[in-house]
């Protein structure tokens, strides 16, 4: 772990007790039932426990908050608040003056409140932009007498603040005075989100027809979008068509648990209502001594983006306690023989393989080679970690407020001056940076009409506004903050996902529909990790990672020899052919990994302690039993009895 300097906030509004409606005092901690650690009738244990000072999760919260605060020039040591956690899930911060129901679910959730504590000399809660002090129905307005409007950056090459990265500031004393310019709620606050099913757009009041534009500073000019350069890029530019892409790392549902896989190919089928439905062929990841067969996933409900959850620790004690272990350095034969203790080799293989892929990149579809004149090569696409990125689409950034996005117009490989080596080249993304903004709905006020935004951004925003206008009288839009600027690939968190497409899957249809009727339409990005989180543990931006010329190389021996990743409509006809049958169940003895964390506003960025389970078939036939015994001898089963509660994970 990198060394860090303790910083202290000299003010707290944390309350150990609060007055409830009956004018009685109530402890500002979980309820007695929530603290009860006794198993239920099924033997399941579900409770909170208070974290001790110095606990790894408690230190992780402080380190992440300190990183975000020092990026703004400040620090955190917060008396009066307590961290509680589920032993196998995520941590919550209690102590808000409004009581136990106002608990923070992640460092990012709490940071706006911490920033207010560190900077507001008047200690006025009205100036706090956190989700509890300024809920969405009042934080959509900016207060001219207290908050300065965000300034546009006029130069394309102007640096932007990075999220969670310590800046090179003067040395800080043990108890520094923190002076930070006030920021608007739209900068510090994430978007609140929920999507209607694609086939049934939300009904409600039509979008208003404004009569005039709001006055403001001279508008920046957005960059014109170039047309798609291949069929697959065009497919991925369309709203609500495919959520996952060939070559991407993903979680898949095995029925009672989740595993890790690579997407091999995809196609569209028709459901019983004659709607398009995406279907995927996947290859589960494993150790090099055994590979499960491919599987067909008939619905996107059975998949999750790689960055939606965090991988758990290895199941073998010898691996979990050894630092800097990678897929390439594990002695897999020694692991199977019991050298590293009792565990599951297949599960650990998938975990280490996924982390290796997250720490890699592959450029594809070169467009121009200007190395003689500018030292740069231009590409149409980039595999960055577990995800596939195209030019012409939005990505999530670590810069600015942490919720900014860039519409990518070029992917650039820049060689070092005087060098022809690609090993030392830097990877840059060029494009326009946008910030989510919200206006009070009123006659004569209209956000800019930007037809240069990708259609996915525009249609997702239309869905959002159809939900929030009738319920909250607010209108949201993407505000251009910088045009034609460049950022490093290490400043990219990952793909931008439509909240209208992903949130129904992450939240579940019932919760999504409920929130939608309330006009509570949040940002799917707040449920997501950033690339590098699984390897860096919140220590800052990831390194660029290992470069692979071919995407298959990034997965190495975690997939069978001869595996092919489809090029889809841009490849040969056989790339579109699916196997006639998929295995009805997991191969005997194959294992599944319970994700270690669901991210976002309902658990953003905080990893739950993972539970690993093994899928086993009933011994109905003697041959099946013999096959299981042989597989047991090679892989080794972990002594794991707890299965994943899928309903609960959907709830965050």
mmCIF file of C-alpha atoms in Angstrom, residues 75-336:
data_model
loop_
_atom_site.group_PDB
_atom_site.id
_atom_site.type_symbol
_atom_site.label_atom_id
_atom_site.label_comp_id
_atom_site.label_asym_id
_atom_site.label_seq_id
_atom_site.Cartn_x
_atom_site.Cartn_y
_atom_site.Cartn_z
ATOM 1 C CA UNK A 75 -8.662 15.708 4.254
ATOM 2 C CA UNK A 76 -10.954 13.559 6.427
ATOM 3 C CA UNK A 77 -11.076 12.310 10.020
ATOM 4 C CA UNK A 78 -14.743 12.298 11.004
ATOM 5 C CA UNK A 79 -15.754 11.875 14.668
ATOM 6 C CA UNK A 80 -19.390 11.222 15.415
ATOM 7 C CA UNK A 81 -19.978 8.790 12.562
ATOM 8 C CA UNK A 82 -19.751 5.016 12.512
ATOM 9 C CA UNK A 83 -19.065 2.480 9.782
ATOM 10 C CA UNK A 84 -21.162 -0.671 9.823
ATOM 11 C CA UNK A 85 -20.997 -3.489 7.308
ATOM 12 C CA UNK A 86 -22.563 -6.753 6.304
ATOM 13 C CA UNK A 87 -19.803 -9.338 6.858
ATOM 14 C CA UNK A 88 -20.231 -10.593 3.277
ATOM 15 C CA UNK A 89 -21.418 -7.411 1.666
ATOM 16 C CA UNK A 90 -20.829 -3.663 1.743
ATOM 17 C CA UNK A 91 -20.233 -0.906 4.295
ATOM 18 C CA UNK A 92 -22.550 1.949 5.343
ATOM 19 C CA UNK A 93 -21.707 5.197 7.107
ATOM 20 C CA UNK A 94 -24.187 6.197 9.845
ATOM 21 C CA UNK A 95 -24.417 9.460 11.789
ATOM 22 C CA UNK A 96 -26.305 11.904 9.543
ATOM 23 C CA UNK A 97 -28.325 14.383 11.654
ATOM 24 C CA UNK A 98 -31.563 13.191 10.011
ATOM 25 C CA UNK A 99 -31.217 9.700 11.460
ATOM 26 C CA UNK A 100 -30.394 6.108 10.682
ATOM 27 C CA UNK A 101 -32.304 6.002 7.395
ATOM 28 C CA UNK A 102 -29.918 8.610 5.971
ATOM 29 C CA UNK A 103 -26.908 6.340 5.658
ATOM 30 C CA UNK A 104 -24.127 6.700 3.111
ATOM 31 C CA UNK A 105 -23.409 3.620 1.042
ATOM 32 C CA UNK A 106 -19.907 4.434 -0.290
ATOM 33 C CA UNK A 107 -17.091 6.987 -0.019
ATOM 34 C CA UNK A 108 -18.336 8.629 -3.214
ATOM 35 C CA UNK A 109 -21.807 8.880 -1.679
ATOM 36 C CA UNK A 110 -20.432 10.650 1.421
ATOM 37 C CA UNK A 111 -17.853 12.851 -0.301
ATOM 38 C CA UNK A 112 -20.152 15.844 -1.117
ATOM 39 C CA UNK A 113 -21.072 16.035 2.587
ATOM 40 C CA UNK A 114 -17.421 15.776 3.601
ATOM 41 C CA UNK A 115 -16.513 18.514 1.155
ATOM 42 C CA UNK A 116 -19.192 20.758 2.674
ATOM 43 C CA UNK A 117 -17.882 20.077 6.208
ATOM 44 C CA UNK A 118 -14.387 21.022 5.084
ATOM 45 C CA UNK A 119 -15.257 24.205 3.221
ATOM 46 C CA UNK A 120 -18.414 25.946 4.418
ATOM 47 C CA UNK A 121 -17.392 28.591 6.941
ATOM 48 C CA UNK A 122 -21.067 29.261 7.753
ATOM 49 C CA UNK A 123 -21.816 25.592 8.530
ATOM 50 C CA UNK A 124 -25.104 26.040 6.637
ATOM 51 C CA UNK A 125 -26.604 22.650 5.647
ATOM 52 C CA UNK A 126 -28.373 24.393 2.767
ATOM 53 C CA UNK A 127 -24.963 24.692 1.128
ATOM 54 C CA UNK A 128 -24.375 20.917 1.223
ATOM 55 C CA UNK A 129 -25.062 19.102 -2.056
ATOM 56 C CA UNK A 130 -25.098 15.534 -0.707
ATOM 57 C CA UNK A 131 -28.067 13.286 -1.485
ATOM 58 C CA UNK A 132 -29.616 13.787 1.983
ATOM 59 C CA UNK A 133 -29.013 17.471 2.643
ATOM 60 C CA UNK A 134 -29.993 18.364 -0.928
ATOM 61 C CA UNK A 135 -32.324 15.682 -2.334
ATOM 62 C CA UNK A 136 -32.937 15.805 -6.048
ATOM 63 C CA UNK A 137 -36.173 17.781 -5.869
ATOM 64 C CA UNK A 138 -34.356 20.807 -4.410
ATOM 65 C CA UNK A 139 -30.821 20.459 -5.712
ATOM 66 C CA UNK A 140 -31.675 21.080 -9.334
ATOM 67 C CA UNK A 141 -31.511 24.827 -8.751
ATOM 68 C CA UNK A 142 -28.282 26.742 -8.344
ATOM 69 C CA UNK A 143 -28.273 29.461 -5.685
ATOM 70 C CA UNK A 144 -26.710 32.612 -7.171
ATOM 71 C CA UNK A 145 -26.041 34.179 -3.768
ATOM 72 C CA UNK A 146 -24.100 31.192 -2.466
ATOM 73 C CA UNK A 147 -22.820 29.093 -5.356
ATOM 74 C CA UNK A 148 -20.872 30.354 -8.310
ATOM 75 C CA UNK A 149 -21.903 28.871 -11.670
ATOM 76 C CA UNK A 150 -19.344 26.489 -13.183
ATOM 77 C CA UNK A 151 -16.845 28.215 -15.434
ATOM 78 C CA UNK A 152 -16.267 27.012 -18.954
ATOM 79 C CA UNK A 153 -12.714 26.025 -19.785
ATOM 80 C CA UNK A 154 -11.892 28.099 -22.819
ATOM 81 C CA UNK A 155 -8.725 26.347 -23.908
ATOM 82 C CA UNK A 156 -9.053 22.836 -25.245
ATOM 83 C CA UNK A 157 -5.812 21.760 -23.618
ATOM 84 C CA UNK A 158 -6.658 23.150 -20.168
ATOM 85 C CA UNK A 159 -6.069 20.560 -17.439
ATOM 86 C CA UNK A 160 -9.043 19.230 -15.513
ATOM 87 C CA UNK A 161 -9.100 18.053 -11.927
ATOM 88 C CA UNK A 162 -8.824 14.316 -11.559
ATOM 89 C CA UNK A 163 -11.050 12.298 -9.295
ATOM 90 C CA UNK A 164 -9.377 10.593 -6.334
ATOM 91 C CA UNK A 165 -5.841 11.478 -7.395
ATOM 92 C CA UNK A 166 -3.654 13.424 -4.943
ATOM 93 C CA UNK A 167 -2.440 16.665 -6.482
ATOM 94 C CA UNK A 168 1.029 18.026 -6.105
ATOM 95 C CA UNK A 169 0.139 20.653 -3.557
ATOM 96 C CA UNK A 170 2.333 22.347 -0.928
ATOM 97 C CA UNK A 171 3.133 20.288 2.145
ATOM 98 C CA UNK A 172 0.170 20.067 4.530
ATOM 99 C CA UNK A 173 0.366 20.516 8.275
ATOM 100 C CA UNK A 174 -1.186 17.955 10.601
ATOM 101 C CA UNK A 175 -4.415 20.022 10.780
ATOM 102 C CA UNK A 176 -4.599 22.055 7.578
ATOM 103 C CA UNK A 177 -7.048 24.815 6.880
ATOM 104 C CA UNK A 178 -8.973 23.690 3.820
ATOM 105 C CA UNK A 179 -10.012 26.363 1.339
ATOM 106 C CA UNK A 180 -11.998 25.028 -1.618
ATOM 107 C CA UNK A 181 -14.094 27.069 -4.080
ATOM 108 C CA UNK A 182 -17.817 26.338 -3.836
ATOM 109 C CA UNK A 183 -19.132 24.023 -6.544
ATOM 110 C CA UNK A 184 -22.615 23.805 -7.940
ATOM 111 C CA UNK A 185 -24.865 20.885 -7.110
ATOM 112 C CA UNK A 186 -24.808 19.791 -10.739
ATOM 113 C CA UNK A 187 -21.039 19.401 -10.538
ATOM 114 C CA UNK A 188 -20.721 17.563 -7.246
ATOM 115 C CA UNK A 189 -23.919 15.566 -7.478
ATOM 116 C CA UNK A 190 -24.516 12.470 -9.574
ATOM 117 C CA UNK A 191 -27.623 12.046 -11.618
ATOM 118 C CA UNK A 192 -30.564 10.189 -10.081
ATOM 119 C CA UNK A 193 -31.751 7.383 -12.365
ATOM 120 C CA UNK A 194 -34.386 4.924 -13.624
ATOM 121 C CA UNK A 195 -35.455 3.644 -17.080
ATOM 122 C CA UNK A 196 -38.716 2.597 -18.654
ATOM 123 C CA UNK A 197 -38.631 -0.662 -20.590
ATOM 124 C CA UNK A 198 -37.545 0.059 -24.124
ATOM 125 C CA UNK A 199 -40.674 -1.327 -25.681
ATOM 126 C CA UNK A 200 -42.968 0.794 -23.445
ATOM 127 C CA UNK A 201 -41.815 4.411 -23.265
ATOM 128 C CA UNK A 202 -43.035 6.305 -20.241
ATOM 129 C CA UNK A 203 -46.223 8.191 -20.806
ATOM 130 C CA UNK A 204 -46.670 11.614 -19.358
ATOM 131 C CA UNK A 205 -46.656 15.264 -20.186
ATOM 132 C CA UNK A 206 -44.990 15.991 -23.530
ATOM 133 C CA UNK A 207 -41.704 17.829 -23.521
ATOM 134 C CA UNK A 208 -42.288 21.593 -23.362
ATOM 135 C CA UNK A 209 -41.902 23.814 -26.385
ATOM 136 C CA UNK A 210 -39.715 26.687 -25.205
ATOM 137 C CA UNK A 211 -39.975 30.134 -26.654
ATOM 138 C CA UNK A 212 -36.517 31.448 -25.863
ATOM 139 C CA UNK A 213 -33.078 30.256 -24.885
ATOM 140 C CA UNK A 214 -31.503 30.940 -21.539
ATOM 141 C CA UNK A 215 -28.876 33.635 -21.589
ATOM 142 C CA UNK A 216 -25.352 32.591 -20.618
ATOM 143 C CA UNK A 217 -21.699 32.697 -21.560
ATOM 144 C CA UNK A 218 -20.695 32.218 -25.203
ATOM 145 C CA UNK A 219 -21.412 28.604 -26.117
ATOM 146 C CA UNK A 220 -18.638 26.246 -27.099
ATOM 147 C CA UNK A 221 -18.998 24.539 -30.451
ATOM 148 C CA UNK A 222 -19.502 20.762 -30.293
ATOM 149 C CA UNK A 223 -17.523 18.594 -32.669
ATOM 150 C CA UNK A 224 -19.476 17.021 -35.501
ATOM 151 C CA UNK A 225 -19.870 13.260 -35.232
ATOM 152 C CA UNK A 226 -18.297 11.203 -37.986
ATOM 153 C CA UNK A 227 -20.352 8.354 -39.474
ATOM 154 C CA UNK A 228 -19.688 4.787 -38.357
ATOM 155 C CA UNK A 229 -16.847 3.150 -40.251
ATOM 156 C CA UNK A 230 -18.017 -0.456 -39.982
ATOM 157 C CA UNK A 231 -21.201 -2.454 -39.409
ATOM 158 C CA UNK A 232 -20.425 -3.459 -35.827
ATOM 159 C CA UNK A 233 -19.663 0.130 -34.843
ATOM 160 C CA UNK A 234 -23.005 1.137 -36.298
ATOM 161 C CA UNK A 235 -24.766 -1.622 -34.310
ATOM 162 C CA UNK A 236 -23.181 -0.425 -31.066
ATOM 163 C CA UNK A 237 -24.103 3.205 -31.764
ATOM 164 C CA UNK A 238 -27.812 2.368 -31.681
ATOM 165 C CA UNK A 239 -29.867 2.814 -28.548
ATOM 166 C CA UNK A 240 -31.232 -0.268 -26.765
ATOM 167 C CA UNK A 241 -29.917 -2.777 -29.293
ATOM 168 C CA UNK A 242 -26.988 -4.612 -27.698
ATOM 169 C CA UNK A 243 -25.742 -4.079 -24.162
ATOM 170 C CA UNK A 244 -22.686 -6.340 -24.529
ATOM 171 C CA UNK A 245 -20.059 -6.641 -27.243
ATOM 172 C CA UNK A 246 -17.879 -9.469 -28.587
ATOM 173 C CA UNK A 247 -14.541 -9.613 -26.786
ATOM 174 C CA UNK A 248 -15.867 -8.040 -23.582
ATOM 175 C CA UNK A 249 -15.434 -9.448 -20.100
ATOM 176 C CA UNK A 250 -18.757 -9.985 -18.290
ATOM 177 C CA UNK A 251 -20.520 -11.705 -15.395
ATOM 178 C CA UNK A 252 -23.043 -14.404 -16.316
ATOM 179 C CA UNK A 253 -25.795 -16.073 -14.316
ATOM 180 C CA UNK A 254 -25.425 -19.819 -13.766
ATOM 181 C CA UNK A 255 -28.815 -20.105 -12.077
ATOM 182 C CA UNK A 256 -27.735 -20.039 -8.434
ATOM 183 C CA UNK A 257 -24.524 -18.039 -8.736
ATOM 184 C CA UNK A 258 -22.512 -15.858 -11.081
ATOM 185 C CA UNK A 259 -19.401 -16.620 -13.101
ATOM 186 C CA UNK A 260 -16.960 -14.699 -15.293
ATOM 187 C CA UNK A 261 -16.848 -15.063 -19.069
ATOM 188 C CA UNK A 262 -15.850 -13.530 -22.382
ATOM 189 C CA UNK A 263 -18.535 -12.640 -24.946
ATOM 190 C CA UNK A 264 -17.785 -14.584 -28.152
ATOM 191 C CA UNK A 265 -20.669 -13.631 -30.430
ATOM 192 C CA UNK A 266 -24.161 -12.152 -30.431
ATOM 193 C CA UNK A 267 -27.316 -12.061 -32.503
ATOM 194 C CA UNK A 268 -30.892 -10.801 -32.340
ATOM 195 C CA UNK A 269 -33.914 -13.078 -31.999
ATOM 196 C CA UNK A 270 -37.649 -12.385 -31.656
ATOM 197 C CA UNK A 271 -39.436 -12.916 -28.361
ATOM 198 C CA UNK A 272 -43.093 -13.934 -27.901
ATOM 199 C CA UNK A 273 -44.148 -10.303 -28.315
ATOM 200 C CA UNK A 274 -42.192 -10.051 -31.579
ATOM 201 C CA UNK A 275 -39.615 -7.703 -30.048
ATOM 202 C CA UNK A 276 -35.903 -7.923 -30.753
ATOM 203 C CA UNK A 277 -34.056 -9.819 -28.057
ATOM 204 C CA UNK A 278 -30.265 -10.091 -27.819
ATOM 205 C CA UNK A 279 -28.703 -13.544 -27.529
ATOM 206 C CA UNK A 280 -25.037 -14.201 -26.688
ATOM 207 C CA UNK A 281 -22.532 -17.030 -26.930
ATOM 208 C CA UNK A 282 -20.063 -16.919 -24.043
ATOM 209 C CA UNK A 283 -16.965 -18.792 -22.894
ATOM 210 C CA UNK A 284 -16.579 -19.137 -19.098
ATOM 211 C CA UNK A 285 -13.091 -18.338 -17.808
ATOM 212 C CA UNK A 286 -11.076 -20.949 -15.929
ATOM 213 C CA UNK A 287 -7.599 -22.193 -15.017
ATOM 214 C CA UNK A 288 -5.484 -23.733 -17.835
ATOM 215 C CA UNK A 289 -5.994 -27.378 -16.759
ATOM 216 C CA UNK A 290 -9.719 -27.440 -17.509
ATOM 217 C CA UNK A 291 -12.129 -25.344 -19.572
ATOM 218 C CA UNK A 292 -15.951 -25.470 -19.322
ATOM 219 C CA UNK A 293 -17.936 -25.559 -22.581
ATOM 220 C CA UNK A 294 -19.424 -22.476 -24.167
ATOM 221 C CA UNK A 295 -22.927 -21.409 -23.134
ATOM 222 C CA UNK A 296 -25.755 -19.544 -24.834
ATOM 223 C CA UNK A 297 -27.303 -16.699 -22.832
ATOM 224 C CA UNK A 298 -30.833 -16.083 -24.106
ATOM 225 C CA UNK A 299 -31.461 -12.802 -22.270
ATOM 226 C CA UNK A 300 -29.393 -9.813 -21.184
ATOM 227 C CA UNK A 301 -30.917 -10.292 -17.731
ATOM 228 C CA UNK A 302 -28.456 -13.172 -17.422
ATOM 229 C CA UNK A 303 -25.409 -10.939 -17.887
ATOM 230 C CA UNK A 304 -23.840 -8.005 -16.059
ATOM 231 C CA UNK A 305 -21.067 -5.639 -17.188
ATOM 232 C CA UNK A 306 -17.664 -6.504 -15.747
ATOM 233 C CA UNK A 307 -17.480 -3.176 -13.905
ATOM 234 C CA UNK A 308 -20.888 -3.622 -12.241
ATOM 235 C CA UNK A 309 -19.368 -5.782 -9.489
ATOM 236 C CA UNK A 310 -16.007 -6.482 -7.892
ATOM 237 C CA UNK A 311 -14.324 -9.909 -7.868
ATOM 238 C CA UNK A 312 -13.895 -11.620 -4.489
ATOM 239 C CA UNK A 313 -10.611 -12.759 -2.964
ATOM 240 C CA UNK A 314 -9.138 -16.116 -4.076
ATOM 241 C CA UNK A 315 -10.609 -19.183 -2.407
ATOM 242 C CA UNK A 316 -7.215 -20.792 -1.694
ATOM 243 C CA UNK A 317 -5.682 -19.350 1.517
ATOM 244 C CA UNK A 318 -2.188 -19.610 0.080
ATOM 245 C CA UNK A 319 -3.133 -17.417 -2.872
ATOM 246 C CA UNK A 320 -5.190 -14.947 -0.844
ATOM 247 C CA UNK A 321 -2.257 -14.286 1.495
ATOM 248 C CA UNK A 322 0.396 -13.966 -1.226
ATOM 249 C CA UNK A 323 0.840 -10.461 -2.677
ATOM 250 C CA UNK A 324 1.248 -9.666 -6.369
ATOM 251 C CA UNK A 325 0.020 -13.042 -7.616
ATOM 252 C CA UNK A 326 -1.166 -13.081 -11.246
ATOM 253 C CA UNK A 327 -2.732 -15.653 -13.541
ATOM 254 C CA UNK A 328 0.621 -16.152 -15.250
ATOM 255 C CA UNK A 329 2.552 -16.771 -12.010
ATOM 256 C CA UNK A 330 0.177 -19.208 -10.290
ATOM 257 C CA UNK A 331 1.439 -22.810 -10.080
ATOM 258 C CA UNK A 332 -1.823 -24.348 -11.241
ATOM 259 C CA UNK A 333 -0.650 -27.951 -10.902
ATOM 260 C CA UNK A 334 0.559 -27.202 -7.393
ATOM 261 C CA UNK A 335 -2.765 -25.559 -6.675
ATOM 262 C CA UNK A 336 -4.685 -28.664 -7.759
#
